């Protein structure tokens, strides 16, 4: 019973961390833009005015994201019919930028528009894209995210250096103290909010379902330390204008940028180094849901294929021998998926061991295939275009087998 409760606790924690990262940034941007506008003199502080701006930012952002997502779905359906993978990927890149720009044009929250658009597209995307386009997208974004993260750290260093040069020795000392104070305050306030929110919900909602979603204090400590600051925080600091509407310098702009950059570094370095230790202390259980869901999906896919095999083979007038071979292959896939679900059963171990050995053998033989093809190219028996086509097929097979090996 404790293991089940611990597993639920871990699932709830991961879900909360993923969800809040999407909404919190949008909320912070709305409030921050209002604060900067009031300070600069472009906005006036009143309950009615601020409430209207917040409603416009949220409502307009949600509406803009939904509308752009709907248009994006219609566009991707038409692009798919063309079969152009580059055009499909270009559409994928342009959709979130379009949502942001549309929201900004109506003075709504562009971040919330992108979040809503992304959530909708993530649900519709798997049925819209092509296999080749998805492979291209994954390769592009893995490299793009790596480069963007690297550029972020370079930007943090440049801005911190600029802030140091602009501050006097006394102001610099005060700014360093502020970095430590703000970094500590962020963790403490986050922990206090989690405690207050939890006990408030418990006082108002006493249903058994709510009790089943409760987390322990150890898991809450992990959540408190997991609130990292990064690109959004630095972008907000850099968006502070240089001057007010009266042409006077914006007060303490260099200090704001230096403290923000320092807090980003402090949270990533200090909290990043401490978090693994705290996670081990919290004894969070290993999340097995993804493995079970993966096995469930493979079982359903193999069963659906077996069910559709006779009718599909009849429509294509496929030879009976080929049908039997494919039936045996998919039955093997189905039995393997069942064995993964029942991995604790000793009877499933021989089948899993056989599949692991078969996958390892196929991976090892792929290297011999690749060497043979390259040797043909080197002897000028085939040209580079043929080599590239075969290498692409071999690479796709290697990626598939490597992923299968990890899952097993």
mmCIF file of C-alpha atoms in Angstrom:
data_model
loop_
_atom_site.group_PDB
_atom_site.id
_atom_site.type_symbol
_atom_site.label_atom_id
_atom_site.label_comp_id
_atom_site.label_asym_id
_atom_site.label_seq_id
_atom_site.Cartn_x
_atom_site.Cartn_y
_atom_site.Cartn_z
ATOM 1 C CA UNK A 1 0.000 0.000 0.000
ATOM 2 C CA UNK A 2 2.874 2.353 0.827
ATOM 3 C CA UNK A 3 4.516 1.637 -2.550
ATOM 4 C CA UNK A 4 1.297 2.522 -4.382
ATOM 5 C CA UNK A 5 0.904 5.723 -2.379
ATOM 6 C CA UNK A 6 4.526 6.636 -3.029
ATOM 7 C CA UNK A 7 4.155 6.031 -6.749
ATOM 8 C CA UNK A 8 1.042 8.245 -6.866
ATOM 9 C CA UNK A 9 2.956 10.885 -4.923
ATOM 10 C CA UNK A 10 5.763 10.861 -7.473
ATOM 11 C CA UNK A 11 3.323 11.079 -10.374
ATOM 12 C CA UNK A 12 1.487 14.041 -8.818
ATOM 13 C CA UNK A 13 4.786 15.847 -8.177
ATOM 14 C CA UNK A 14 5.991 15.476 -11.768
ATOM 15 C CA UNK A 15 2.597 16.536 -13.140
ATOM 16 C CA UNK A 16 2.505 19.644 -10.948
ATOM 17 C CA UNK A 17 6.019 20.680 -11.911
ATOM 18 C CA UNK A 18 5.262 20.302 -15.609
ATOM 19 C CA UNK A 19 1.965 22.167 -15.417
ATOM 20 C CA UNK A 20 3.158 25.110 -13.336
ATOM 21 C CA UNK A 21 6.116 25.766 -15.637
ATOM 22 C CA UNK A 22 3.650 26.498 -18.428
ATOM 23 C CA UNK A 23 1.255 28.776 -16.525
ATOM 24 C CA UNK A 24 3.581 30.499 -14.063
ATOM 25 C CA UNK A 25 5.708 32.104 -16.772
ATOM 26 C CA UNK A 26 2.640 33.564 -18.438
ATOM 27 C CA UNK A 27 1.308 34.891 -15.141
ATOM 28 C CA UNK A 28 4.662 36.428 -14.227
ATOM 29 C CA UNK A 29 4.942 38.141 -17.597
ATOM 30 C CA UNK A 30 1.495 39.722 -17.235
ATOM 31 C CA UNK A 31 2.178 41.059 -13.741
ATOM 32 C CA UNK A 32 5.714 42.150 -14.592
ATOM 33 C CA UNK A 33 4.667 44.096 -17.679
ATOM 34 C CA UNK A 34 2.092 45.951 -15.575
ATOM 35 C CA UNK A 35 4.703 46.777 -12.915
ATOM 36 C CA UNK A 36 7.162 48.098 -15.508
ATOM 37 C CA UNK A 37 4.412 50.104 -17.202
ATOM 38 C CA UNK A 38 3.367 51.719 -13.912
ATOM 39 C CA UNK A 39 6.995 52.539 -13.025
ATOM 40 C CA UNK A 40 7.737 53.974 -16.463
ATOM 41 C CA UNK A 41 4.558 56.028 -16.385
ATOM 42 C CA UNK A 42 2.806 54.398 -19.329
ATOM 43 C CA UNK A 43 0.208 52.731 -17.093
ATOM 44 C CA UNK A 44 -1.717 54.042 -14.082
ATOM 45 C CA UNK A 45 -2.375 51.945 -11.021
ATOM 46 C CA UNK A 46 -6.069 51.410 -10.289
ATOM 47 C CA UNK A 47 -8.109 48.333 -9.495
ATOM 48 C CA UNK A 48 -10.390 48.618 -12.518
ATOM 49 C CA UNK A 49 -7.577 49.373 -14.971
ATOM 50 C CA UNK A 50 -5.263 46.632 -13.724
ATOM 51 C CA UNK A 51 -8.112 44.087 -13.635
ATOM 52 C CA UNK A 52 -9.010 44.962 -17.220
ATOM 53 C CA UNK A 53 -5.408 44.561 -18.390
ATOM 54 C CA UNK A 54 -5.066 41.213 -16.631
ATOM 55 C CA UNK A 55 -8.360 39.993 -18.115
ATOM 56 C CA UNK A 56 -7.271 41.135 -21.579
ATOM 57 C CA UNK A 57 -3.871 39.490 -21.211
ATOM 58 C CA UNK A 58 -5.310 36.180 -20.063
ATOM 59 C CA UNK A 59 -8.488 36.075 -22.131
ATOM 60 C CA UNK A 60 -6.847 37.442 -25.255
ATOM 61 C CA UNK A 61 -3.898 35.067 -24.883
ATOM 62 C CA UNK A 62 -6.143 32.038 -24.499
ATOM 63 C CA UNK A 63 -8.307 33.066 -27.471
ATOM 64 C CA UNK A 64 -5.351 33.896 -29.719
ATOM 65 C CA UNK A 65 -3.682 30.578 -28.938
ATOM 66 C CA UNK A 66 -6.850 28.600 -29.653
ATOM 67 C CA UNK A 67 -7.569 30.409 -32.939
ATOM 68 C CA UNK A 68 -4.002 30.057 -34.236
ATOM 69 C CA UNK A 69 -3.954 26.389 -33.239
ATOM 70 C CA UNK A 70 -7.165 25.743 -35.199
ATOM 71 C CA UNK A 71 -5.753 27.516 -38.249
ATOM 72 C CA UNK A 72 -2.489 25.635 -37.830
ATOM 73 C CA UNK A 73 -4.303 22.291 -37.814
ATOM 74 C CA UNK A 74 -6.095 23.167 -41.064
ATOM 75 C CA UNK A 75 -2.824 24.297 -42.654
ATOM 76 C CA UNK A 76 -0.916 21.178 -41.611
ATOM 77 C CA UNK A 77 -3.641 18.957 -43.045
ATOM 78 C CA UNK A 78 -3.191 20.605 -46.425
ATOM 79 C CA UNK A 79 0.608 20.510 -46.202
ATOM 80 C CA UNK A 80 0.489 16.799 -45.405
ATOM 81 C CA UNK A 81 -1.306 16.149 -48.688
ATOM 82 C CA UNK A 82 1.640 17.731 -50.509
ATOM 83 C CA UNK A 83 4.093 15.313 -48.899
ATOM 84 C CA UNK A 84 6.761 18.008 -48.416
ATOM 85 C CA UNK A 85 8.609 17.373 -45.122
ATOM 86 C CA UNK A 86 10.499 20.680 -45.187
ATOM 87 C CA UNK A 87 7.289 22.636 -45.674
ATOM 88 C CA UNK A 88 5.646 20.669 -42.867
ATOM 89 C CA UNK A 89 8.491 21.496 -40.479
ATOM 90 C CA UNK A 90 8.456 25.142 -41.524
ATOM 91 C CA UNK A 91 4.755 25.227 -40.645
ATOM 92 C CA UNK A 92 5.477 23.679 -37.240
ATOM 93 C CA UNK A 93 8.059 26.385 -36.504
ATOM 94 C CA UNK A 94 5.872 29.267 -37.641
ATOM 95 C CA UNK A 95 2.711 28.288 -35.715
ATOM 96 C CA UNK A 96 3.920 29.247 -32.180
ATOM 97 C CA UNK A 97 5.497 32.480 -33.448
ATOM 98 C CA UNK A 98 2.207 33.332 -35.151
ATOM 99 C CA UNK A 99 0.311 32.741 -31.899
ATOM 100 C CA UNK A 100 2.702 35.036 -30.045
ATOM 101 C CA UNK A 101 2.505 37.818 -32.627
ATOM 102 C CA UNK A 102 -1.297 37.694 -32.857
ATOM 103 C CA UNK A 103 -1.608 37.924 -29.072
ATOM 104 C CA UNK A 104 0.841 40.817 -28.890
ATOM 105 C CA UNK A 105 -1.067 42.688 -31.588
ATOM 106 C CA UNK A 106 -4.172 42.720 -29.381
ATOM 107 C CA UNK A 107 -2.009 43.515 -26.297
ATOM 108 C CA UNK A 108 -2.635 40.091 -24.788
ATOM 109 C CA UNK A 109 -0.139 37.640 -23.299
ATOM 110 C CA UNK A 110 1.940 36.103 -26.068
ATOM 111 C CA UNK A 111 3.361 33.483 -23.708
ATOM 112 C CA UNK A 112 -0.074 32.206 -22.709
ATOM 113 C CA UNK A 113 -1.073 32.157 -26.386
ATOM 114 C CA UNK A 114 1.937 29.988 -27.201
ATOM 115 C CA UNK A 115 1.190 27.682 -24.237
ATOM 116 C CA UNK A 116 -2.454 27.188 -25.300
ATOM 117 C CA UNK A 117 -1.482 26.766 -28.944
ATOM 118 C CA UNK A 118 1.199 24.248 -27.997
ATOM 119 C CA UNK A 119 -1.172 22.201 -25.834
ATOM 120 C CA UNK A 120 -3.735 21.977 -28.625
ATOM 121 C CA UNK A 121 -1.140 21.175 -31.295
ATOM 122 C CA UNK A 122 0.413 18.489 -29.100
ATOM 123 C CA UNK A 123 -2.944 16.699 -29.049
ATOM 124 C CA UNK A 124 -3.605 17.051 -32.774
ATOM 125 C CA UNK A 125 -0.018 16.816 -34.025
ATOM 126 C CA UNK A 126 0.488 13.029 -33.985
ATOM 127 C CA UNK A 127 -2.380 12.548 -36.458
ATOM 128 C CA UNK A 128 -1.257 15.387 -38.729
ATOM 129 C CA UNK A 129 2.446 14.860 -39.336
ATOM 130 C CA UNK A 130 4.420 12.550 -41.576
ATOM 131 C CA UNK A 131 6.996 10.050 -40.304
ATOM 132 C CA UNK A 132 9.840 11.714 -42.219
ATOM 133 C CA UNK A 133 8.802 15.146 -40.951
ATOM 134 C CA UNK A 134 8.705 13.935 -37.332
ATOM 135 C CA UNK A 135 12.236 12.503 -37.597
ATOM 136 C CA UNK A 136 13.408 15.788 -39.050
ATOM 137 C CA UNK A 137 11.640 17.767 -36.320
ATOM 138 C CA UNK A 138 13.168 15.729 -33.498
ATOM 139 C CA UNK A 139 16.670 16.123 -34.914
ATOM 140 C CA UNK A 140 16.220 19.854 -35.424
ATOM 141 C CA UNK A 141 14.798 20.669 -31.998
ATOM 142 C CA UNK A 142 17.314 18.561 -30.068
ATOM 143 C CA UNK A 143 20.136 20.595 -31.623
ATOM 144 C CA UNK A 144 18.208 23.880 -31.432
ATOM 145 C CA UNK A 145 17.477 23.470 -27.711
ATOM 146 C CA UNK A 146 21.124 22.689 -27.017
ATOM 147 C CA UNK A 147 22.256 25.811 -28.892
ATOM 148 C CA UNK A 148 19.597 28.002 -27.231
ATOM 149 C CA UNK A 149 20.610 26.838 -23.766
ATOM 150 C CA UNK A 150 24.243 27.536 -24.590
ATOM 151 C CA UNK A 151 23.336 30.995 -25.900
ATOM 152 C CA UNK A 152 21.387 31.646 -22.686
ATOM 153 C CA UNK A 153 24.435 31.024 -20.504
ATOM 154 C CA UNK A 154 26.545 33.247 -22.757
ATOM 155 C CA UNK A 155 23.914 35.980 -22.434
ATOM 156 C CA UNK A 156 23.837 35.593 -18.642
ATOM 157 C CA UNK A 157 27.615 36.047 -18.554
ATOM 158 C CA UNK A 158 27.572 39.094 -20.823
ATOM 159 C CA UNK A 159 24.778 40.815 -18.897
ATOM 160 C CA UNK A 160 26.357 40.062 -15.509
ATOM 161 C CA UNK A 161 29.649 41.499 -16.764
ATOM 162 C CA UNK A 162 27.907 44.614 -18.074
ATOM 163 C CA UNK A 163 26.095 44.992 -14.759
ATOM 164 C CA UNK A 164 29.339 44.743 -12.792
ATOM 165 C CA UNK A 165 30.959 47.479 -14.894
ATOM 166 C CA UNK A 166 27.978 49.791 -14.428
ATOM 167 C CA UNK A 167 27.851 49.431 -10.634
ATOM 168 C CA UNK A 168 30.093 51.057 -8.076
ATOM 169 C CA UNK A 169 31.908 48.933 -5.503
ATOM 170 C CA UNK A 170 29.323 49.708 -2.822
ATOM 171 C CA UNK A 171 26.397 49.074 -5.141
ATOM 172 C CA UNK A 172 28.040 45.844 -6.337
ATOM 173 C CA UNK A 173 28.362 44.571 -2.761
ATOM 174 C CA UNK A 174 24.723 45.386 -2.127
ATOM 175 C CA UNK A 175 23.738 43.663 -5.379
ATOM 176 C CA UNK A 176 25.597 40.460 -4.395
ATOM 177 C CA UNK A 177 23.806 40.486 -1.039
ATOM 178 C CA UNK A 178 20.527 40.950 -2.905
ATOM 179 C CA UNK A 179 21.318 37.941 -5.127
ATOM 180 C CA UNK A 180 21.759 35.721 -2.060
ATOM 181 C CA UNK A 181 18.673 37.161 -0.373
ATOM 182 C CA UNK A 182 16.453 36.833 -3.436
ATOM 183 C CA UNK A 183 17.647 33.275 -4.191
ATOM 184 C CA UNK A 184 16.896 32.200 -0.606
ATOM 185 C CA UNK A 185 13.578 34.072 -0.566
ATOM 186 C CA UNK A 186 12.441 32.330 -3.751
ATOM 187 C CA UNK A 187 12.927 28.888 -2.198
ATOM 188 C CA UNK A 188 11.366 29.875 1.148
ATOM 189 C CA UNK A 189 8.357 31.627 -0.389
ATOM 190 C CA UNK A 190 7.818 28.716 -2.752
ATOM 191 C CA UNK A 191 7.874 26.247 0.146
ATOM 192 C CA UNK A 192 5.533 28.398 2.240
ATOM 193 C CA UNK A 193 3.125 28.737 -0.669
ATOM 194 C CA UNK A 194 3.085 24.970 -1.170
ATOM 195 C CA UNK A 195 2.325 24.415 2.521
ATOM 196 C CA UNK A 196 -0.378 27.101 2.702
ATOM 197 C CA UNK A 197 -2.014 25.969 -0.538
ATOM 198 C CA UNK A 198 -2.022 22.322 0.532
ATOM 199 C CA UNK A 199 -3.560 22.904 3.955
ATOM 200 C CA UNK A 200 -6.108 25.302 2.474
ATOM 201 C CA UNK A 201 -7.203 22.664 -0.038
ATOM 202 C CA UNK A 202 -7.330 20.027 2.682
ATOM 203 C CA UNK A 203 -9.528 22.269 4.819
ATOM 204 C CA UNK A 204 -11.951 22.934 1.959
ATOM 205 C CA UNK A 205 -11.926 19.556 0.217
ATOM 206 C CA UNK A 206 -12.202 16.425 2.339
ATOM 207 C CA UNK A 207 -13.198 13.982 -0.394
ATOM 208 C CA UNK A 208 -11.379 10.611 -0.456
ATOM 209 C CA UNK A 209 -10.153 11.411 -3.997
ATOM 210 C CA UNK A 210 -8.387 14.500 -2.722
ATOM 211 C CA UNK A 211 -6.719 12.542 0.063
ATOM 212 C CA UNK A 212 -5.375 10.078 -2.482
ATOM 213 C CA UNK A 213 -3.542 12.921 -4.264
ATOM 214 C CA UNK A 214 -1.749 14.183 -1.170
ATOM 215 C CA UNK A 215 2.045 14.392 -1.058
ATOM 216 C CA UNK A 216 4.364 14.106 1.902
ATOM 217 C CA UNK A 217 6.613 16.885 3.177
ATOM 218 C CA UNK A 218 9.693 15.247 1.654
ATOM 219 C CA UNK A 219 8.198 15.430 -1.831
ATOM 220 C CA UNK A 220 7.167 19.021 -1.161
ATOM 221 C CA UNK A 221 10.780 19.896 -0.334
ATOM 222 C CA UNK A 222 11.815 18.546 -3.742
ATOM 223 C CA UNK A 223 9.147 20.680 -5.391
ATOM 224 C CA UNK A 224 10.360 23.771 -3.529
ATOM 225 C CA UNK A 225 13.919 23.295 -4.790
ATOM 226 C CA UNK A 226 12.797 22.507 -8.341
ATOM 227 C CA UNK A 227 11.774 26.108 -9.053
ATOM 228 C CA UNK A 228 14.674 27.057 -11.326
ATOM 229 C CA UNK A 229 15.000 30.450 -12.988
ATOM 230 C CA UNK A 230 16.289 30.843 -16.519
ATOM 231 C CA UNK A 231 15.552 32.393 -19.893
ATOM 232 C CA UNK A 232 12.195 33.949 -18.979
ATOM 233 C CA UNK A 233 13.582 35.705 -15.900
ATOM 234 C CA UNK A 234 16.512 37.138 -17.822
ATOM 235 C CA UNK A 235 14.294 38.182 -20.723
ATOM 236 C CA UNK A 236 12.060 40.066 -18.295
ATOM 237 C CA UNK A 237 15.016 41.916 -16.792
ATOM 238 C CA UNK A 238 16.377 42.852 -20.210
ATOM 239 C CA UNK A 239 12.944 44.136 -21.245
ATOM 240 C CA UNK A 240 13.133 46.913 -18.636
ATOM 241 C CA UNK A 241 13.316 50.200 -20.589
ATOM 242 C CA UNK A 242 16.343 52.461 -20.278
ATOM 243 C CA UNK A 243 14.270 55.569 -19.585
ATOM 244 C CA UNK A 244 10.912 56.549 -18.125
ATOM 245 C CA UNK A 245 8.264 58.444 -20.071
ATOM 246 C CA UNK A 246 9.787 61.596 -18.606
ATOM 247 C CA UNK A 247 13.156 60.699 -20.245
ATOM 248 C CA UNK A 248 14.698 60.126 -16.819
ATOM 249 C CA UNK A 249 16.796 56.943 -16.443
ATOM 250 C CA UNK A 250 14.856 53.896 -15.261
ATOM 251 C CA UNK A 251 15.777 53.485 -11.578
ATOM 252 C CA UNK A 252 18.307 50.728 -10.784
ATOM 253 C CA UNK A 253 18.054 49.037 -14.200
ATOM 254 C CA UNK A 254 21.656 47.754 -14.007
ATOM 255 C CA UNK A 255 21.027 46.381 -10.522
ATOM 256 C CA UNK A 256 17.887 44.596 -11.714
ATOM 257 C CA UNK A 257 19.792 42.911 -14.561
ATOM 258 C CA UNK A 258 22.761 41.942 -12.350
ATOM 259 C CA UNK A 259 20.567 40.523 -9.588
ATOM 260 C CA UNK A 260 18.466 38.574 -12.104
ATOM 261 C CA UNK A 261 21.537 37.101 -13.776
ATOM 262 C CA UNK A 262 22.985 36.226 -10.372
ATOM 263 C CA UNK A 263 19.778 34.538 -9.253
ATOM 264 C CA UNK A 264 19.649 32.531 -12.493
ATOM 265 C CA UNK A 265 23.204 31.289 -11.886
ATOM 266 C CA UNK A 266 22.528 30.636 -8.186
ATOM 267 C CA UNK A 267 19.386 28.604 -8.809
ATOM 268 C CA UNK A 268 20.915 26.573 -11.627
ATOM 269 C CA UNK A 269 24.215 25.900 -9.860
ATOM 270 C CA UNK A 270 23.322 25.725 -6.168
ATOM 271 C CA UNK A 271 19.818 24.255 -6.437
ATOM 272 C CA UNK A 272 20.896 22.068 -9.345
ATOM 273 C CA UNK A 273 23.682 20.530 -7.258
ATOM 274 C CA UNK A 274 21.565 20.161 -4.114
ATOM 275 C CA UNK A 275 18.414 18.818 -5.808
ATOM 276 C CA UNK A 276 19.691 15.251 -6.514
ATOM 277 C CA UNK A 277 20.659 14.859 -2.851
ATOM 278 C CA UNK A 278 17.277 16.142 -1.684
ATOM 279 C CA UNK A 279 15.499 13.856 -4.170
ATOM 280 C CA UNK A 280 17.364 10.843 -2.779
ATOM 281 C CA UNK A 281 16.528 11.979 0.771
ATOM 282 C CA UNK A 282 12.859 12.258 -0.210
ATOM 283 C CA UNK A 283 12.940 8.608 -1.372
ATOM 284 C CA UNK A 284 10.713 9.317 -4.340
ATOM 285 C CA UNK A 285 9.691 6.046 -5.994
ATOM 286 C CA UNK A 286 10.693 5.196 -9.525
ATOM 287 C CA UNK A 287 7.958 6.155 -11.970
ATOM 288 C CA UNK A 288 6.882 2.960 -13.751
ATOM 289 C CA UNK A 289 3.813 4.444 -15.420
ATOM 290 C CA UNK A 290 5.638 5.254 -18.658
ATOM 291 C CA UNK A 291 6.907 1.674 -18.959
ATOM 292 C CA UNK A 292 3.453 0.222 -18.358
ATOM 293 C CA UNK A 293 1.857 2.653 -20.783
ATOM 294 C CA UNK A 294 4.506 1.852 -23.408
ATOM 295 C CA UNK A 295 3.829 -1.865 -23.041
ATOM 296 C CA UNK A 296 0.070 -1.202 -23.199
ATOM 297 C CA UNK A 297 0.478 0.850 -26.392
ATOM 298 C CA UNK A 298 2.622 -1.840 -28.030
ATOM 299 C CA UNK A 299 0.129 -4.510 -27.052
ATOM 300 C CA UNK A 300 -2.775 -2.534 -28.500
ATOM 301 C CA UNK A 301 -0.833 -1.740 -31.692
ATOM 302 C CA UNK A 302 0.191 -5.359 -32.275
ATOM 303 C CA UNK A 303 -3.326 -6.633 -31.537
ATOM 304 C CA UNK A 304 -4.861 -4.071 -33.909
ATOM 305 C CA UNK A 305 -2.422 -5.157 -36.619
ATOM 306 C CA UNK A 306 -3.268 -8.825 -36.144
ATOM 307 C CA UNK A 307 -6.991 -8.055 -36.269
ATOM 308 C CA UNK A 308 -6.624 -6.037 -39.468
ATOM 309 C CA UNK A 309 -4.166 -8.395 -41.158
ATOM 310 C CA UNK A 310 -6.632 -10.809 -42.878
ATOM 311 C CA UNK A 311 -8.853 -8.111 -44.375
ATOM 312 C CA UNK A 312 -5.918 -5.914 -45.405
ATOM 313 C CA UNK A 313 -4.095 -8.846 -47.000
ATOM 314 C CA UNK A 314 -7.246 -9.793 -48.897
ATOM 315 C CA UNK A 315 -7.648 -6.219 -50.209
ATOM 316 C CA UNK A 316 -4.035 -6.179 -51.396
ATOM 317 C CA UNK A 317 -4.217 -9.748 -52.748
ATOM 318 C CA UNK A 318 -1.199 -10.762 -50.694
ATOM 319 C CA UNK A 319 0.137 -14.319 -50.907
ATOM 320 C CA UNK A 320 -0.841 -16.592 -48.021
ATOM 321 C CA UNK A 321 2.797 -17.398 -47.238
ATOM 322 C CA UNK A 322 3.601 -13.718 -46.672
ATOM 323 C CA UNK A 323 0.500 -13.310 -44.523
ATOM 324 C CA UNK A 324 1.561 -16.220 -42.322
ATOM 325 C CA UNK A 325 5.073 -14.842 -41.937
ATOM 326 C CA UNK A 326 3.752 -11.432 -40.908
ATOM 327 C CA UNK A 327 1.230 -12.997 -38.573
ATOM 328 C CA UNK A 328 4.002 -14.913 -36.808
ATOM 329 C CA UNK A 329 6.077 -11.732 -36.556
ATOM 330 C CA UNK A 330 3.301 -9.690 -34.981
ATOM 331 C CA UNK A 331 2.348 -12.520 -32.652
ATOM 332 C CA UNK A 332 5.948 -12.434 -31.437
ATOM 333 C CA UNK A 333 5.650 -8.674 -30.891
ATOM 334 C CA UNK A 334 2.419 -9.223 -28.956
ATOM 335 C CA UNK A 335 3.885 -11.938 -26.740
ATOM 336 C CA UNK A 336 6.907 -9.743 -26.008
ATOM 337 C CA UNK A 337 4.663 -6.842 -25.012
ATOM 338 C CA UNK A 338 2.713 -9.127 -22.688
ATOM 339 C CA UNK A 339 5.999 -10.339 -21.199
ATOM 340 C CA UNK A 340 7.101 -6.768 -20.470
ATOM 341 C CA UNK A 341 3.825 -6.134 -18.626
ATOM 342 C CA UNK A 342 4.387 -9.288 -16.585
ATOM 343 C CA UNK A 343 8.128 -8.706 -16.137
ATOM 344 C CA UNK A 344 7.973 -9.873 -12.509
ATOM 345 C CA UNK A 345 6.685 -13.262 -13.660
ATOM 346 C CA UNK A 346 9.591 -15.771 -13.887
ATOM 347 C CA UNK A 347 7.977 -17.412 -16.922
ATOM 348 C CA UNK A 348 8.351 -14.207 -18.952
ATOM 349 C CA UNK A 349 12.117 -13.953 -18.400
ATOM 350 C CA UNK A 350 13.216 -16.452 -21.137
ATOM 351 C CA UNK A 351 11.182 -14.621 -23.786
ATOM 352 C CA UNK A 352 12.521 -11.235 -22.734
ATOM 353 C CA UNK A 353 16.095 -12.568 -22.695
ATOM 354 C CA UNK A 354 15.629 -13.983 -26.187
ATOM 355 C CA UNK A 355 14.311 -10.674 -27.507
ATOM 356 C CA UNK A 356 17.211 -8.770 -25.911
ATOM 357 C CA UNK A 357 19.736 -11.108 -27.488
ATOM 358 C CA UNK A 358 18.017 -10.852 -30.865
ATOM 359 C CA UNK A 359 18.027 -7.048 -30.696
ATOM 360 C CA UNK A 360 21.705 -6.963 -29.697
ATOM 361 C CA UNK A 361 22.595 -9.308 -32.572
ATOM 362 C CA UNK A 362 20.704 -7.186 -35.089
ATOM 363 C CA UNK A 363 22.491 -4.073 -33.847
ATOM 364 C CA UNK A 364 25.891 -5.725 -34.165
ATOM 365 C CA UNK A 365 25.143 -6.976 -37.693
ATOM 366 C CA UNK A 366 24.079 -3.508 -38.827
ATOM 367 C CA UNK A 367 27.682 -2.349 -38.521
ATOM 368 C CA UNK A 368 28.763 -5.081 -40.941
ATOM 369 C CA UNK A 369 26.058 -3.956 -43.374
ATOM 370 C CA UNK A 370 27.280 -0.400 -43.170
ATOM 371 C CA UNK A 371 30.923 -1.414 -43.669
ATOM 372 C CA UNK A 372 30.018 -3.469 -46.750
ATOM 373 C CA UNK A 373 28.134 -0.567 -48.337
ATOM 374 C CA UNK A 374 30.981 1.875 -47.631
ATOM 375 C CA UNK A 375 33.450 -0.597 -49.114
ATOM 376 C CA UNK A 376 31.397 -0.695 -52.328
ATOM 377 C CA UNK A 377 31.526 3.090 -52.491
ATOM 378 C CA UNK A 378 35.279 3.097 -51.898
ATOM 379 C CA UNK A 379 35.750 0.629 -54.786
ATOM 380 C CA UNK A 380 33.573 2.902 -56.967
ATOM 381 C CA UNK A 381 30.939 0.190 -57.414
ATOM 382 C CA UNK A 382 28.215 2.579 -56.160
ATOM 383 C CA UNK A 383 28.144 6.373 -56.019
ATOM 384 C CA UNK A 384 27.631 8.672 -53.027
ATOM 385 C CA UNK A 385 23.919 9.170 -53.713
ATOM 386 C CA UNK A 386 23.256 5.425 -53.370
ATOM 387 C CA UNK A 387 25.421 5.296 -50.238
ATOM 388 C CA UNK A 388 23.442 8.106 -48.620
ATOM 389 C CA UNK A 389 20.107 6.431 -49.352
ATOM 390 C CA UNK A 390 21.226 3.115 -47.884
ATOM 391 C CA UNK A 391 22.895 4.800 -44.940
ATOM 392 C CA UNK A 392 19.674 6.649 -44.133
ATOM 393 C CA UNK A 393 17.791 3.328 -44.048
ATOM 394 C CA UNK A 394 20.462 1.694 -41.886
ATOM 395 C CA UNK A 395 20.526 4.664 -39.511
ATOM 396 C CA UNK A 396 16.747 4.526 -39.119
ATOM 397 C CA UNK A 397 16.956 0.814 -38.349
ATOM 398 C CA UNK A 398 19.769 1.383 -35.849
ATOM 399 C CA UNK A 399 17.817 4.117 -34.044
ATOM 400 C CA UNK A 400 14.766 1.843 -33.866
ATOM 401 C CA UNK A 401 16.751 -1.105 -32.505
ATOM 402 C CA UNK A 402 18.680 1.053 -30.037
ATOM 403 C CA UNK A 403 15.427 2.446 -28.641
ATOM 404 C CA UNK A 404 13.972 -1.055 -28.483
ATOM 405 C CA UNK A 405 17.060 -2.256 -26.631
ATOM 406 C CA UNK A 406 16.650 0.510 -24.035
ATOM 407 C CA UNK A 407 12.966 -0.295 -23.545
ATOM 408 C CA UNK A 408 13.712 -3.969 -23.005
#
